[in-house]
Tab-separated table of C-alpha atoms in Angstrom:
chain	number	residue	atom	x	y	z
A	145	MET	CA	-10.248	-7.421	5.632
A	146	THR	CA	-10.522	-3.710	5.591
A	147	ARG	CA	-10.128	-1.769	2.269
A	148	ASP	CA	-8.593	1.629	2.137
A	149	SER	CA	-6.660	3.837	-0.406
A	150	TYR	CA	-3.276	5.594	0.014
A	151	THR	CA	-1.413	8.175	-2.300
A	152	TYR	CA	2.123	6.793	-3.066
A	153	ASP	CA	4.781	9.069	-4.269
A	154	TRP	CA	2.213	11.866	-5.036
A	155	ASP	CA	1.419	10.289	-8.446
A	156	TYR	CA	-0.146	7.301	-7.814
A	157	GLU	CA	-3.407	6.311	-5.853
A	158	VAL	CA	-3.253	2.660	-4.426
A	159	SER	CA	-6.296	0.724	-3.348
A	160	TYR	CA	-5.474	-2.153	-0.839
A	161	ALA	CA	-6.999	-4.481	1.725
A	162	TYR	CA	-5.417	-5.013	5.168
A	163	GLU	CA	-5.555	-6.581	8.539
A	164	LEU	CA	-3.531	-5.115	11.215
A	165	GLY	CA	-0.973	-7.351	12.862
A	166	TYR	CA	-0.841	-7.993	16.579
A	167	CYS	CA	1.002	-5.212	18.619
A	168	GLY	CA	0.985	-6.164	22.135
A	169	SER	CA	2.871	-4.177	24.751
A	170	ASN	CA	5.421	-7.209	25.401
A	171	ARG	CA	5.978	-8.118	21.755
A	172	ALA	CA	7.333	-6.594	18.759
A	173	PRO	CA	4.570	-5.766	16.298
A	174	GLU	CA	3.729	-8.401	13.607
A	175	GLU	CA	3.749	-7.651	10.019
A	176	HIS	CA	0.388	-6.338	8.824
A	177	GLU	CA	-1.236	-8.461	6.049
A	178	ILE	CA	-1.534	-6.066	3.001
A	179	GLU	CA	-3.039	-6.857	-0.434
A	180	VAL	CA	-2.512	-4.283	-3.106
A	181	LEU	CA	-5.607	-4.324	-5.171
A	182	SER	CA	-4.849	-1.699	-7.687
A	183	ILE	CA	-2.410	1.252	-8.447
A	184	TRP	CA	-3.704	4.277	-10.442
A	185	ASP	CA	-1.346	6.593	-12.064
A	186	ASN	CA	-2.814	10.187	-11.716
A	187	TYR	CA	-0.355	11.691	-14.047
A	188	GLU	CA	-1.075	9.444	-16.911
A	189	ASN	CA	-4.856	8.813	-15.886
A	190	LYS	CA	-4.684	5.086	-16.201
A	191	PRO	CA	-4.145	1.829	-14.124
A	192	VAL	CA	-0.749	0.567	-13.500
A	193	THR	CA	-0.388	-2.934	-14.831
A	194	GLY	CA	2.028	-5.709	-15.739
A	195	TYR	CA	5.768	-5.287	-15.157
A	196	GLU	CA	5.471	-1.589	-13.784
A	197	PHE	CA	2.789	-2.799	-11.112
A	198	ASN	CA	5.038	-5.765	-9.972
A	199	SER	CA	8.158	-3.568	-9.868
A	200	MET	CA	6.412	-1.120	-7.659
A	201	LEU	CA	4.651	-3.671	-5.454
A	202	GLY	CA	7.303	-4.251	-2.842
A	203	ASN	CA	8.028	-0.528	-2.251
A	204	VAL	CA	4.188	0.221	-2.176
A	205	GLU	CA	3.615	-2.607	0.513
A	206	GLU	CA	6.587	-1.447	2.617
A	207	GLU	CA	5.354	2.263	2.592
A	208	ILE	CA	1.726	1.176	3.335
A	209	ASN	CA	3.031	-1.012	6.313
A	210	ASP	CA	4.946	1.877	7.688
A	211	TYR	CA	1.783	4.003	7.441
A	212	LEU	CA	-0.231	1.449	9.235
A	213	ASN	CA	2.505	1.282	12.109
A	214	ASN	CA	2.088	4.964	12.758
A	215	LEU	CA	-1.765	5.138	12.858
């Protein structure tokens, strides 16, 4: 897996690992495999953990998936 980081909603820095899904000319793209490793709150200067982390996870993964689709 490849590791990278992404700025989410201007206030959060997300570290994640990913593998790109297949995107052939005759097929719709497959979902990318994304594993969010950590979320850092730049405003509070601390890691996001617990309930806040879990509540953000779906939206963060969706935005990263869109970002990877547009590379």
